Amino acid sequence: MLRARKRFPVIVLMFIIGLFFGMFITYSLSNRPVDIGENQVLLLADRDYFEGIHSLLSEARSSIHMVMFDIKYYPDYPESLVNSLLSDLENAAARGVEVRIITDEYLTEKPVVRILKESGIDIKFDSGEVTTHSKLIIIDSKIVILGSTNWSYHSIEKNHEANVVIHSSSFARQFEGYFERIWMES
């Protein structure tokens, strides 16, 4: 009986150490790309979205095609993360990257459309007969970002959101076809 009492604290301590070790391993591996065949897939969840998208937009060389339900601009908060992503699009266009955006007229405000157009970005509202609820970015016809994050303060800085970055030219070609179809209908 005495031996069992001496073992109990050791067992509890080992359990707690194991729990923390498991949490550490899970957290440290959660934001690493996963290889699926020749393709890489990366999760961008919650606050990881901004840094991941910011980096990918900054590295774009030929094209950024985007379908986004809601795009906001915050003139009273020039340092907002959403405004930074809008600047990334403007900078890409200034580098000669083709930037085309389809958004929904219901939520996206006119000032953001004007600002993007003045930067040389082609932007269209979807057909008024449908709601474009997609959140899709295709970069250089080889990277697809697909998920739940709108370009708004709450989506980027407050909400739980989940997105995947897929490095696959063949997958990107399928989404380019989807983008072109919506572009022609808009």
mmCIF file of C-alpha atoms in Angstrom, residues 58-185:
data_model
loop_
_atom_site.group_PDB
_atom_site.id
_atom_site.type_symbol
_atom_site.label_atom_id
_atom_site.label_comp_id
_atom_site.label_asym_id
_atom_site.label_seq_id
_atom_site.Cartn_x
_atom_site.Cartn_y
_atom_site.Cartn_z
ATOM 1 C CA SER A 58 4.606 39.884 -51.640
ATOM 2 C CA GLU A 59 6.243 37.016 -53.525
ATOM 3 C CA ALA A 60 3.732 36.908 -56.412
ATOM 4 C CA ARG A 61 5.457 37.272 -59.800
ATOM 5 C CA SER A 62 2.866 37.006 -62.560
ATOM 6 C CA SER A 63 -0.736 36.925 -61.294
ATOM 7 C CA ILE A 64 -3.055 37.209 -58.334
ATOM 8 C CA HIS A 65 -6.635 36.183 -59.031
ATOM 9 C CA MET A 66 -8.996 36.574 -56.141
ATOM 10 C CA VAL A 67 -12.635 35.835 -55.385
ATOM 11 C CA MET A 68 -13.567 37.398 -52.041
ATOM 12 C CA PHE A 69 -17.040 37.778 -50.558
ATOM 13 C CA ASP A 70 -16.207 40.752 -48.340
ATOM 14 C CA ILE A 71 -13.354 43.269 -48.701
ATOM 15 C CA LYS A 72 -13.152 46.173 -46.298
ATOM 16 C CA TYR A 73 -11.002 49.302 -46.123
ATOM 17 C CA TYR A 74 -10.463 51.162 -42.852
ATOM 18 C CA PRO A 75 -9.474 54.789 -43.542
ATOM 19 C CA ASP A 76 -9.544 55.616 -39.816
ATOM 20 C CA TYR A 77 -7.111 52.768 -39.075
ATOM 21 C CA PRO A 78 -4.366 53.006 -41.726
ATOM 22 C CA GLU A 79 -2.205 50.398 -39.951
ATOM 23 C CA SER A 80 -4.935 47.745 -39.926
ATOM 24 C CA LEU A 81 -3.997 44.296 -41.188
ATOM 25 C CA VAL A 82 -6.714 44.439 -43.857
ATOM 26 C CA ASN A 83 -5.301 47.710 -45.185
ATOM 27 C CA SER A 84 -1.857 46.071 -45.250
ATOM 28 C CA LEU A 85 -3.187 43.275 -47.440
ATOM 29 C CA LEU A 86 -4.782 45.854 -49.745
ATOM 30 C CA SER A 87 -1.368 47.556 -49.947
ATOM 31 C CA ASP A 88 0.168 44.184 -50.846
ATOM 32 C CA LEU A 89 -2.232 43.983 -53.802
ATOM 33 C CA GLU A 90 -1.389 47.561 -54.843
ATOM 34 C CA ASN A 91 2.346 46.814 -54.580
ATOM 35 C CA ALA A 92 1.941 43.673 -56.645
ATOM 36 C CA ALA A 93 0.146 45.624 -59.378
ATOM 37 C CA ALA A 94 2.928 48.233 -59.280
ATOM 38 C CA ARG A 95 5.469 45.386 -59.817
ATOM 39 C CA GLY A 96 3.588 44.385 -62.975
ATOM 40 C CA VAL A 97 1.676 41.468 -61.465
ATOM 41 C CA GLU A 98 -1.762 41.015 -63.023
ATOM 42 C CA VAL A 99 -4.243 41.481 -60.158
ATOM 43 C CA ARG A 100 -7.905 40.667 -60.802
ATOM 44 C CA ILE A 101 -10.588 40.507 -58.128
ATOM 45 C CA ILE A 102 -14.211 39.414 -58.081
ATOM 46 C CA THR A 103 -16.201 40.447 -55.041
ATOM 47 C CA ASP A 104 -19.776 40.553 -53.895
ATOM 48 C CA GLU A 105 -21.538 43.875 -54.199
ATOM 49 C CA TYR A 106 -23.629 43.230 -51.103
ATOM 50 C CA LEU A 107 -20.894 43.769 -48.485
ATOM 51 C CA THR A 108 -17.843 45.190 -50.246
ATOM 52 C CA GLU A 109 -17.880 48.955 -49.966
ATOM 53 C CA LYS A 110 -17.397 51.280 -52.935
ATOM 54 C CA PRO A 111 -14.327 53.144 -51.529
ATOM 55 C CA VAL A 112 -12.237 49.963 -51.522
ATOM 56 C CA VAL A 113 -13.223 49.286 -55.136
ATOM 57 C CA ARG A 114 -12.238 52.839 -56.139
ATOM 58 C CA ILE A 115 -8.871 52.605 -54.332
ATOM 59 C CA LEU A 116 -8.010 49.276 -55.943
ATOM 60 C CA LYS A 117 -9.042 50.449 -59.426
ATOM 61 C CA GLU A 118 -6.924 53.589 -59.025
ATOM 62 C CA SER A 119 -3.969 51.281 -58.341
ATOM 63 C CA GLY A 120 -4.444 49.514 -61.673
ATOM 64 C CA ILE A 121 -6.250 46.498 -60.258
ATOM 65 C CA ASP A 122 -9.120 44.986 -62.248
ATOM 66 C CA ILE A 123 -12.039 44.456 -59.904
ATOM 67 C CA LYS A 124 -15.570 43.354 -60.689
ATOM 68 C CA PHE A 125 -18.732 42.760 -58.736
ATOM 69 C CA ASP A 126 -20.325 39.413 -59.303
ATOM 70 C CA SER A 127 -23.592 39.128 -61.148
ATOM 71 C CA GLY A 128 -26.417 40.575 -59.090
ATOM 72 C CA GLU A 129 -28.304 37.326 -59.604
ATOM 73 C CA VAL A 130 -25.945 35.300 -57.387
ATOM 74 C CA THR A 131 -23.937 35.735 -54.213
ATOM 75 C CA THR A 132 -20.231 35.145 -54.536
ATOM 76 C CA HIS A 133 -19.417 33.746 -51.124
ATOM 77 C CA SER A 134 -16.060 32.196 -52.064
ATOM 78 C CA LYS A 135 -12.810 33.138 -50.381
ATOM 79 C CA LEU A 136 -10.234 32.137 -52.968
ATOM 80 C CA ILE A 137 -6.820 33.448 -54.010
ATOM 81 C CA ILE A 138 -4.765 31.972 -56.848
ATOM 82 C CA ILE A 139 -1.151 33.122 -57.081
ATOM 83 C CA ASP A 140 1.036 32.648 -60.171
ATOM 84 C CA SER A 141 -1.232 29.799 -61.357
ATOM 85 C CA LYS A 142 0.462 27.465 -58.882
ATOM 86 C CA ILE A 143 -0.721 28.375 -55.370
ATOM 87 C CA VAL A 144 -4.336 28.215 -54.194
ATOM 88 C CA ILE A 145 -5.575 29.664 -50.908
ATOM 89 C CA LEU A 146 -9.050 28.496 -50.060
ATOM 90 C CA GLY A 147 -10.947 28.916 -46.825
ATOM 91 C CA SER A 148 -13.285 30.958 -44.686
ATOM 92 C CA THR A 149 -11.462 34.253 -44.127
ATOM 93 C CA ASN A 150 -12.972 37.432 -45.551
ATOM 94 C CA TRP A 151 -10.846 40.559 -45.757
ATOM 95 C CA SER A 152 -12.368 42.321 -42.773
ATOM 96 C CA TYR A 153 -11.211 43.256 -39.292
ATOM 97 C CA HIS A 154 -13.210 40.558 -37.537
ATOM 98 C CA SER A 155 -12.229 37.786 -39.955
ATOM 99 C CA ILE A 156 -8.513 38.528 -39.815
ATOM 100 C CA GLU A 157 -8.088 39.708 -36.233
ATOM 101 C CA LYS A 158 -10.903 38.202 -34.141
ATOM 102 C CA ASN A 159 -12.715 35.205 -35.635
ATOM 103 C CA HIS A 160 -11.774 31.562 -35.731
ATOM 104 C CA GLU A 161 -11.105 30.986 -39.429
ATOM 105 C CA ALA A 162 -9.560 28.061 -41.312
ATOM 106 C CA ASN A 163 -7.800 28.211 -44.677
ATOM 107 C CA VAL A 164 -5.507 25.966 -46.675
ATOM 108 C CA VAL A 165 -2.630 26.936 -48.928
ATOM 109 C CA ILE A 166 -2.166 24.363 -51.679
ATOM 110 C CA HIS A 167 0.997 24.412 -53.775
ATOM 111 C CA SER A 168 -0.133 22.604 -56.921
ATOM 112 C CA SER A 169 -0.140 23.813 -60.521
ATOM 113 C CA SER A 170 -2.726 21.218 -61.557
ATOM 114 C CA PHE A 171 -5.031 22.173 -58.694
ATOM 115 C CA ALA A 172 -4.506 25.870 -59.474
ATOM 116 C CA ARG A 173 -5.472 25.277 -63.133
ATOM 117 C CA GLN A 174 -8.854 23.942 -62.008
ATOM 118 C CA PHE A 175 -9.454 27.017 -59.877
ATOM 119 C CA GLU A 176 -8.260 29.314 -62.671
ATOM 120 C CA GLY A 177 -11.055 27.825 -64.795
ATOM 121 C CA TYR A 178 -13.545 28.526 -62.008
ATOM 122 C CA PHE A 179 -12.216 32.087 -61.646
ATOM 123 C CA GLU A 180 -12.410 32.765 -65.411
ATOM 124 C CA ARG A 181 -15.993 31.483 -65.569
ATOM 125 C CA ILE A 182 -17.106 33.820 -62.782
ATOM 126 C CA TRP A 183 -15.078 36.681 -64.288
ATOM 127 C CA MET A 184 -16.882 36.296 -67.626
ATOM 128 C CA GLU A 185 -20.288 36.143 -65.894
#
